[in-house]
mmCIF file of C-alpha atoms and ligand atoms in Angstrom:
data_model
loop_
_atom_site.group_PDB
_atom_site.id
_atom_site.type_symbol
_atom_site.label_atom_id
_atom_site.label_comp_id
_atom_site.label_asym_id
_atom_site.label_seq_id
_atom_site.Cartn_x
_atom_site.Cartn_y
_atom_site.Cartn_z
ATOM 1 C CA MET A 1 -2.690 2.372 14.954
ATOM 2 C CA PRO A 2 -1.141 4.533 12.223
ATOM 3 C CA GLU A 3 -0.109 7.936 13.392
ATOM 4 C CA LEU A 4 1.457 10.894 11.635
ATOM 5 C CA PRO A 5 4.588 9.118 10.212
ATOM 6 C CA GLU A 6 2.692 6.124 8.901
ATOM 7 C CA VAL A 7 -0.118 8.127 7.340
ATOM 8 C CA GLU A 8 2.498 10.517 5.852
ATOM 9 C CA ALA A 9 4.178 7.448 4.239
ATOM 10 C CA LEU A 10 0.814 6.014 3.047
ATOM 11 C CA ALA A 11 0.098 9.460 1.482
ATOM 12 C CA GLU A 12 3.452 9.342 -0.214
ATOM 13 C CA PHE A 13 2.924 5.784 -1.402
ATOM 14 C CA LEU A 14 -0.494 6.656 -2.887
ATOM 15 C CA ARG A 15 0.938 9.765 -4.526
ATOM 16 C CA GLU A 16 3.387 7.591 -6.349
ATOM 17 C CA HIS A 17 1.035 4.717 -7.191
ATOM 18 C CA ALA A 18 -2.504 6.090 -7.428
ATOM 19 C CA VAL A 19 -2.197 9.552 -8.800
ATOM 20 C CA GLY A 20 -2.943 9.614 -12.517
ATOM 21 C CA HIS A 21 -5.317 6.709 -12.247
ATOM 22 C CA ALA A 22 -9.126 7.248 -12.455
ATOM 23 C CA VAL A 23 -11.444 5.761 -9.867
ATOM 24 C CA VAL A 24 -13.372 2.944 -11.368
ATOM 25 C CA GLY A 25 -15.489 2.214 -8.317
ATOM 26 C CA VAL A 26 -15.610 2.238 -4.560
ATOM 27 C CA ASP A 27 -17.116 -0.834 -2.874
ATOM 28 C CA VAL A 28 -18.154 -0.309 0.771
ATOM 29 C CA THR A 29 -18.593 -3.539 2.741
ATOM 30 C CA ALA A 30 -18.495 -1.987 6.258
ATOM 31 C CA PHE A 31 -21.413 0.350 5.934
ATOM 32 C CA GLN A 32 -20.912 1.878 9.372
ATOM 33 C CA ALA A 33 -17.518 3.186 8.187
ATOM 34 C CA LEU A 34 -19.050 5.558 5.700
ATOM 35 C CA LYS A 35 -19.838 8.783 7.623
ATOM 36 C CA THR A 36 -21.224 10.975 4.733
ATOM 37 C CA VAL A 37 -24.072 10.631 2.249
ATOM 38 C CA ASP A 38 -23.692 13.698 0.096
ATOM 39 C CA PRO A 39 -21.923 13.467 -2.200
ATOM 40 C CA PRO A 40 -22.439 9.731 -2.599
ATOM 41 C CA VAL A 41 -19.409 7.400 -2.969
ATOM 42 C CA THR A 42 -20.664 6.657 -6.501
ATOM 43 C CA ALA A 43 -19.815 10.275 -7.405
ATOM 44 C CA LEU A 44 -16.112 9.271 -7.284
ATOM 45 C CA ALA A 45 -16.400 6.944 -10.211
ATOM 46 C CA GLY A 46 -14.703 8.347 -13.288
ATOM 47 C CA LEU A 47 -12.743 10.949 -11.462
ATOM 48 C CA LEU A 48 -8.975 11.191 -11.726
ATOM 49 C CA VAL A 49 -6.847 10.875 -8.535
ATOM 50 C CA THR A 50 -5.001 14.161 -8.644
ATOM 51 C CA CYS A 51 -3.309 14.503 -5.256
ATOM 52 C CA VAL A 52 -2.977 12.755 -1.945
ATOM 53 C CA ALA A 53 -2.594 14.681 1.400
ATOM 54 C CA ARG A 54 -2.387 14.081 5.082
ATOM 55 C CA HIS A 55 -4.211 16.085 7.752
ATOM 56 C CA GLY A 56 -3.171 14.954 11.208
ATOM 57 C CA LYS A 57 -3.963 11.212 11.084
ATOM 58 C CA PHE A 58 -6.446 11.599 8.210
ATOM 59 C CA LEU A 59 -5.561 10.507 4.688
ATOM 60 C CA ASP A 60 -7.020 12.644 1.953
ATOM 61 C CA VAL A 61 -7.223 11.215 -1.611
ATOM 62 C CA ASP A 62 -8.183 14.152 -3.860
ATOM 63 C CA CYS A 63 -10.218 12.942 -6.822
ATOM 64 C CA ASP A 64 -10.379 15.936 -9.051
ATOM 65 C CA GLY A 65 -11.905 18.105 -6.431
ATOM 66 C CA LEU A 66 -13.915 15.467 -4.556
ATOM 67 C CA HIS A 67 -12.133 14.082 -1.486
ATOM 68 C CA PHE A 68 -12.049 10.571 -0.276
ATOM 69 C CA VAL A 69 -10.913 10.956 3.273
ATOM 70 C CA THR A 70 -10.169 8.172 5.767
ATOM 71 C CA HIS A 71 -9.246 7.885 9.376
ATOM 72 C CA LEU A 72 -7.817 4.400 9.982
ATOM 73 C CA ALA A 73 -8.417 4.564 13.807
ATOM 74 C CA ARG A 74 -6.991 1.893 16.070
ATOM 75 C CA GLY A 75 -7.411 -1.226 13.997
ATOM 76 C CA GLY A 76 -7.481 0.071 10.508
ATOM 77 C CA TRP A 77 -4.914 -0.262 7.729
ATOM 78 C CA LEU A 78 -4.560 0.392 4.014
ATOM 79 C CA ARG A 79 -3.536 -2.430 1.729
ATOM 80 C CA TRP A 80 -2.327 -1.693 -1.810
ATOM 81 C CA ARG A 81 -3.294 -4.129 -4.542
ATOM 82 C CA ASP A 82 -1.139 -4.221 -7.676
ATOM 83 C CA ASP A 83 -3.881 -5.887 -9.699
ATOM 84 C CA LEU A 84 -7.548 -6.331 -8.742
ATOM 85 C CA THR A 85 -8.348 -8.075 -12.057
ATOM 86 C CA GLY A 86 -10.161 -11.251 -11.044
ATOM 87 C CA ALA A 87 -10.352 -10.305 -7.393
ATOM 88 C CA LYS A 88 -13.435 -11.741 -5.759
ATOM 89 C CA PRO A 89 -16.239 -9.223 -5.342
ATOM 90 C CA VAL A 90 -16.474 -7.851 -1.836
ATOM 91 C CA ARG A 91 -19.139 -9.318 0.513
ATOM 92 C CA PRO A 92 -20.531 -7.111 3.230
ATOM 93 C CA GLY A 93 -20.054 -8.131 6.834
ATOM 94 C CA LYS A 94 -17.292 -10.677 6.184
ATOM 95 C CA GLY A 95 -13.744 -10.425 7.344
ATOM 96 C CA PRO A 96 -11.637 -7.251 7.937
ATOM 97 C CA LEU A 97 -12.206 -5.634 4.482
ATOM 98 C CA ALA A 98 -14.098 -2.450 4.927
ATOM 99 C CA VAL A 99 -13.734 -0.486 1.693
ATOM 100 C CA ARG A 100 -12.175 -1.295 -1.691
ATOM 101 C CA VAL A 101 -11.222 1.408 -4.167
ATOM 102 C CA ARG A 102 -10.746 0.150 -7.712
ATOM 103 C CA LEU A 103 -8.553 2.179 -10.047
ATOM 104 C CA SER A 104 -8.195 2.303 -13.862
ATOM 105 C CA PRO A 105 -5.722 -0.080 -15.468
ATOM 106 C CA ASP A 106 -2.122 0.981 -16.340
ATOM 107 C CA GLU A 107 -0.458 0.253 -19.696
ATOM 108 C CA ASP A 108 0.295 -3.317 -18.683
ATOM 109 C CA GLY A 109 -3.417 -3.964 -18.233
ATOM 110 C CA ARG A 110 -3.094 -4.363 -14.483
ATOM 111 C CA ALA A 111 -5.969 -2.671 -12.599
ATOM 112 C CA PRO A 112 -4.588 -1.605 -9.206
ATOM 113 C CA GLY A 113 -6.488 -0.333 -6.223
ATOM 114 C CA PHE A 114 -6.372 -0.135 -2.453
ATOM 115 C CA GLU A 115 -8.364 -1.632 0.330
ATOM 116 C CA LEU A 116 -9.117 -0.310 3.822
ATOM 117 C CA THR A 117 -9.220 -3.069 6.381
ATOM 118 C CA GLU A 118 -10.029 -3.072 10.032
ATOM 119 C CA ALA A 119 -9.078 -5.721 12.613
ATOM 120 C CA GLY A 120 -10.787 -6.372 15.869
ATOM 121 C CA THR A 121 -14.314 -5.856 17.045
ATOM 122 C CA GLN A 122 -14.134 -2.154 17.745
ATOM 123 C CA LYS A 123 -15.169 -0.734 14.390
ATOM 124 C CA ARG A 124 -13.893 2.776 14.360
ATOM 125 C CA LEU A 125 -12.485 3.173 10.824
ATOM 126 C CA ALA A 126 -14.071 6.138 9.123
ATOM 127 C CA VAL A 127 -14.537 7.180 5.549
ATOM 128 C CA TYR A 128 -15.853 10.470 4.288
ATOM 129 C CA VAL A 129 -16.581 11.709 0.769
ATOM 130 C CA VAL A 130 -16.508 15.504 0.845
ATOM 131 C CA ARG A 131 -16.097 18.522 -1.357
ATOM 132 C CA ASP A 132 -13.663 20.108 1.089
ATOM 133 C CA PRO A 133 -11.538 18.265 3.626
ATOM 134 C CA GLU A 134 -12.610 20.897 6.235
ATOM 135 C CA ASP A 135 -16.060 19.376 5.965
ATOM 136 C CA VAL A 136 -14.799 16.525 8.049
ATOM 137 C CA PRO A 137 -15.316 17.603 11.648
ATOM 138 C CA GLY A 138 -12.142 15.876 12.887
ATOM 139 C CA ILE A 139 -10.088 17.792 10.302
ATOM 140 C CA ALA A 140 -11.753 21.147 10.873
ATOM 141 C CA GLY A 141 -10.859 20.777 14.602
ATOM 142 C CA LEU A 142 -7.237 19.755 14.227
ATOM 143 C CA GLY A 143 -4.497 21.579 16.071
ATOM 144 C CA PRO A 144 -1.218 22.660 14.334
ATOM 145 C CA ASP A 145 0.766 20.017 12.524
ATOM 146 C CA PRO A 146 4.012 19.360 14.337
ATOM 147 C CA LEU A 147 6.016 18.997 11.059
ATOM 148 C CA ALA A 148 4.699 22.272 9.606
ATOM 149 C CA GLU A 149 7.085 25.245 9.511
ATOM 150 C CA GLY A 150 4.934 27.250 11.886
ATOM 151 C CA PHE A 151 5.297 24.697 14.648
ATOM 152 C CA THR A 152 7.972 26.606 16.630
ATOM 153 C CA PRO A 153 9.042 26.339 20.276
ATOM 154 C CA ASP A 154 7.130 29.613 20.797
ATOM 155 C CA LEU A 155 3.971 28.087 19.513
ATOM 156 C CA LEU A 156 4.403 25.016 21.731
ATOM 157 C CA LYS A 157 5.008 27.417 24.699
ATOM 158 C CA THR A 158 1.598 29.029 23.939
ATOM 159 C CA ILE A 159 -0.036 25.519 23.686
ATOM 160 C CA VAL A 160 1.219 24.220 27.029
ATOM 161 C CA GLY A 161 0.982 27.480 28.850
ATOM 162 C CA GLY A 162 -1.572 27.437 31.615
ATOM 163 C CA SER A 163 -2.694 23.877 30.656
ATOM 164 C CA ARG A 164 -3.653 21.728 33.643
ATOM 165 C CA THR A 165 -3.542 18.603 31.519
ATOM 166 C CA GLN A 166 -0.961 15.836 31.934
ATOM 167 C CA ILE A 167 1.622 16.189 29.136
ATOM 168 C CA LYS A 168 0.894 12.670 27.783
ATOM 169 C CA GLY A 169 -2.763 13.522 27.279
ATOM 170 C CA LEU A 170 -2.002 16.931 25.752
ATOM 171 C CA LEU A 171 0.268 15.374 23.174
ATOM 172 C CA ARG A 172 -2.406 12.879 22.097
ATOM 173 C CA ASP A 173 -5.188 15.564 21.830
ATOM 174 C CA GLN A 174 -5.672 16.080 18.153
ATOM 175 C CA LYS A 175 -7.296 19.500 18.793
ATOM 176 C CA VAL A 176 -4.089 20.610 20.411
ATOM 177 C CA ILE A 177 -1.408 19.070 18.203
ATOM 178 C CA ALA A 178 -2.288 17.064 15.062
ATOM 179 C CA GLY A 179 -1.033 13.514 14.286
ATOM 180 C CA ILE A 180 0.466 12.201 17.519
ATOM 181 C CA GLY A 181 -1.179 9.163 19.140
ATOM 182 C CA ASN A 182 -0.495 6.701 21.943
ATOM 183 C CA ALA A 183 2.754 5.300 20.469
ATOM 184 C CA TYR A 184 4.551 8.466 19.445
ATOM 185 C CA SER A 185 3.550 10.415 22.549
ATOM 186 C CA ASP A 186 5.379 7.687 24.587
ATOM 187 C CA GLU A 187 8.415 7.980 22.272
ATOM 188 C CA VAL A 188 8.477 11.767 22.414
ATOM 189 C CA LEU A 189 8.347 11.804 26.235
ATOM 190 C CA HIS A 190 11.157 9.236 26.447
ATOM 191 C CA VAL A 191 13.320 11.322 24.100
ATOM 192 C CA ALA A 192 12.533 14.460 26.144
ATOM 193 C CA LYS A 193 13.228 12.605 29.388
ATOM 194 C CA MET A 194 9.858 13.785 30.792
ATOM 195 C CA SER A 195 7.307 12.111 32.989
ATOM 196 C CA PRO A 196 4.051 11.438 31.078
ATOM 197 C CA PHE A 197 2.101 12.643 34.152
ATOM 198 C CA LYS A 198 3.796 16.037 34.242
ATOM 199 C CA ILE A 199 1.286 18.914 34.155
ATOM 200 C CA ALA A 200 1.827 20.677 30.826
ATOM 201 C CA GLY A 201 1.547 24.185 32.292
ATOM 202 C CA THR A 202 4.387 23.583 34.717
ATOM 203 C CA LEU A 203 7.092 23.096 32.008
ATOM 204 C CA THR A 204 9.937 25.644 32.091
ATOM 205 C CA ASP A 205 11.088 27.372 28.883
ATOM 206 C CA GLY A 206 13.955 24.968 28.719
ATOM 207 C CA GLN A 207 11.664 21.929 29.081
ATOM 208 C CA VAL A 208 9.363 23.383 26.377
ATOM 209 C CA ALA A 209 12.352 23.685 24.044
ATOM 210 C CA ASP A 210 13.453 20.069 24.855
ATOM 211 C CA LEU A 211 9.885 18.804 24.274
ATOM 212 C CA HIS A 212 9.740 20.667 21.024
ATOM 213 C CA ASP A 213 13.014 19.143 19.872
ATOM 214 C CA ALA A 214 11.788 15.660 20.901
ATOM 215 C CA ILE A 215 8.480 16.030 18.994
ATOM 216 C CA VAL A 216 10.043 17.223 15.788
ATOM 217 C CA SER A 217 13.062 14.870 15.818
ATOM 218 C CA THR A 218 11.001 11.748 16.741
ATOM 219 C CA LEU A 219 8.376 12.339 14.053
ATOM 220 C CA ARG A 220 10.935 13.369 11.400
ATOM 221 C CA ASP A 221 13.017 10.206 12.125
ATOM 222 C CA ALA A 222 9.945 8.043 11.934
ATOM 223 C CA VAL A 223 8.767 9.613 8.676
ATOM 224 C CA GLY A 224 12.313 9.107 7.299
ATOM 225 C CA ARG A 225 12.255 5.400 8.188
ATOM 226 C CA ALA A 226 8.737 4.952 6.818
ATOM 227 C CA ARG A 227 9.389 6.873 3.550
ATOM 228 C CA GLY A 228 9.507 4.679 0.486
ATOM 229 C CA LEU A 229 8.279 1.567 2.266
ATOM 230 C CA ALA A 230 5.429 -0.342 0.769
ATOM 231 C CA ALA A 231 2.163 0.040 2.635
ATOM 232 C CA LYS A 232 2.391 -3.571 3.895
ATOM 233 C CA ASP A 233 5.810 -3.043 5.401
ATOM 234 C CA LEU A 234 4.915 0.036 7.403
ATOM 235 C CA LYS A 235 3.444 -1.677 10.467
ATOM 236 C CA SER A 236 6.557 -3.732 11.230
ATOM 237 C CA GLU A 237 8.767 -0.719 10.617
ATOM 238 C CA LYS A 238 6.788 1.324 13.051
ATOM 239 C CA LYS A 239 7.110 -1.392 15.717
ATOM 240 C CA SER A 240 10.856 -1.988 15.288
ATOM 241 C CA GLY A 241 11.598 1.811 15.439
ATOM 242 C CA LEU A 242 9.896 2.406 18.799
ATOM 243 C CA ARG A 243 12.132 2.752 21.889
ATOM 244 C CA VAL A 244 9.590 2.353 24.741
ATOM 245 C CA HIS A 245 6.163 2.021 23.364
ATOM 246 C CA GLY A 246 4.970 -1.586 23.420
ATOM 247 C CA ARG A 247 8.278 -2.614 25.052
ATOM 248 C CA THR A 248 7.209 -3.310 28.651
ATOM 249 C CA GLY A 249 9.750 -5.524 30.481
ATOM 250 C CA GLU A 250 12.476 -4.881 27.867
ATOM 251 C CA ALA A 251 15.681 -2.848 28.609
ATOM 252 C CA CYS A 252 15.778 0.810 27.793
ATOM 253 C CA GLU A 253 18.246 1.322 25.004
ATOM 254 C CA VAL A 254 19.527 4.511 26.658
ATOM 255 C CA CYS A 255 20.132 3.445 30.247
ATOM 256 C CA GLY A 256 19.321 -0.288 30.501
ATOM 257 C CA ASP A 257 16.576 0.096 33.125
ATOM 258 C CA THR A 258 13.464 -1.995 32.564
ATOM 259 C CA ILE A 259 10.645 -0.268 30.654
ATOM 260 C CA ARG A 260 7.471 -0.128 32.610
ATOM 261 C CA GLU A 261 3.801 0.258 31.895
ATOM 262 C CA VAL A 262 1.008 2.138 33.629
ATOM 263 C CA SER A 263 -2.611 2.563 32.673
ATOM 264 C CA PHE A 264 -3.550 5.831 31.046
ATOM 265 C CA ALA A 265 -7.003 7.034 29.847
ATOM 266 C CA ASP A 266 -8.458 4.213 27.731
ATOM 267 C CA SER A 267 -5.231 2.298 27.309
ATOM 268 C CA SER A 268 -1.739 2.089 28.810
ATOM 269 C CA LEU A 269 1.536 3.921 28.339
ATOM 270 C CA GLN A 270 5.101 2.770 28.528
ATOM 271 C CA TYR A 271 8.077 4.746 29.989
ATOM 272 C CA CYS A 272 11.549 4.329 31.438
ATOM 273 C CA PRO A 273 11.717 5.233 35.147
ATOM 274 C CA THR A 274 15.455 6.049 35.091
ATOM 275 C CA CYS A 275 15.154 8.297 31.999
ATOM 276 C CA GLN A 276 11.825 9.864 32.764
ATOM 277 C CA THR A 277 10.698 9.807 36.333
ATOM 278 C CA GLY A 278 13.842 9.987 38.513
ATOM 279 C CA GLY A 279 13.986 6.245 38.839
ATOM 280 C CA LYS A 280 10.557 6.078 40.585
ATOM 281 C CA PRO A 281 7.875 3.921 39.022
ATOM 282 C CA LEU A 282 4.606 5.806 38.409
ATOM 283 C CA ALA A 283 1.652 4.714 40.521
ATOM 284 C CA ASP A 284 -1.161 3.073 38.574
ATOM 285 C CA ARG A 285 -3.856 5.551 39.454
ATOM 286 C CA ARG A 286 -6.657 3.493 38.015
ATOM 287 C CA LEU A 287 -5.607 0.446 40.135
ATOM 288 C CA SER A 288 -5.102 2.398 43.261
ATOM 289 C CA ARG A 289 -8.502 4.020 42.797
ATOM 290 C CA LEU A 290 -10.097 0.650 42.492
ATOM 291 C CA LEU A 291 -8.441 -0.630 45.653
ATOM 292 C CA LYS A 292 -9.650 2.283 47.821
HETATM 293 ZN ZN1 LIG B 301 16.158 4.692 30.213
#
C-alpha cells in the first residue's frame, strides 16, 4: 500500500511527466472505484493538467481547476504508460486495471497516460472528480501533514496529549496525522525505540520529541529514496528501505534480535523486542482473547 513517501514520489513523477498534457479521455473499468457523479469524468476531457499535489495518501491531479483525485488503498497502484497509441481498449471487469487516463501526444507523437490498477479481491481503490479537493471527505478530515512546516514537536505533544489510544493506532489514524499507514508506523516506532502498544497519552516530553524526530526523519528519508524513481520502481524501493515492516523472522539491523510480528487491528505489525519492548515479546491479544 502506498503511503506518504510513495504518493509524494508519484505526485512528483506526474508533475514531471503529465503536467502540460491535456486529458484526452478517462476510461473507467472498475465502476465501483468512481465515488462521485458530479462533475462527470467526461468533464475532464480537453482540460490541461496544470498541477499535481498530495494530500495525506491522496493523489490530486489538477486539470485546470477540476481535480482528479485518487486513493490507491491497500492493493492499488499507478502505472505510467509512455505511449498508449495502439493500446487495447479497456474492458470492464477484467483484470486489475481500474481506470485509464489518456493524455494528449507530445512532439514525438507518443500519447502517454497513466493507469490505476488494483490487485486482490478487496476493491478499495477510490477515484473522485471534484471542483475542490476538500469535497473529498477523506481529504477534508485529514490531520496535519507530518512533512509540513507546522508539524512541530509542540503540535505532536498536543496530538498525543490525553489520548488513550495505542501509539501504533494513533500514528495510522489519518484524522490525527496524514499519510502514515501500517508500514511507516512500524518503521517510525522502531526508529523511536517505542512499543507499538504504548498509550499515546503516557509519553513524556522527551519521548514526544524522539517520536517527532522519528516521524520526520523516517518519512524524509523514504521520500528521498523514492524521489526521481519511475512509478514502476517505487514498490520495490519501499520494500527494500523498510527496517522492520514485513521482515518477521529476519535480524534487526540495529541490534541483531529477531523481528517479531503480532496482530493489530485488521492486520499485523512488526517490531524488534530488544529495540522496542525491553526484550519482551508482545502478547498477541487477539489470539489470547480467542483462547479464553
Ligand atoms: Zn533491534
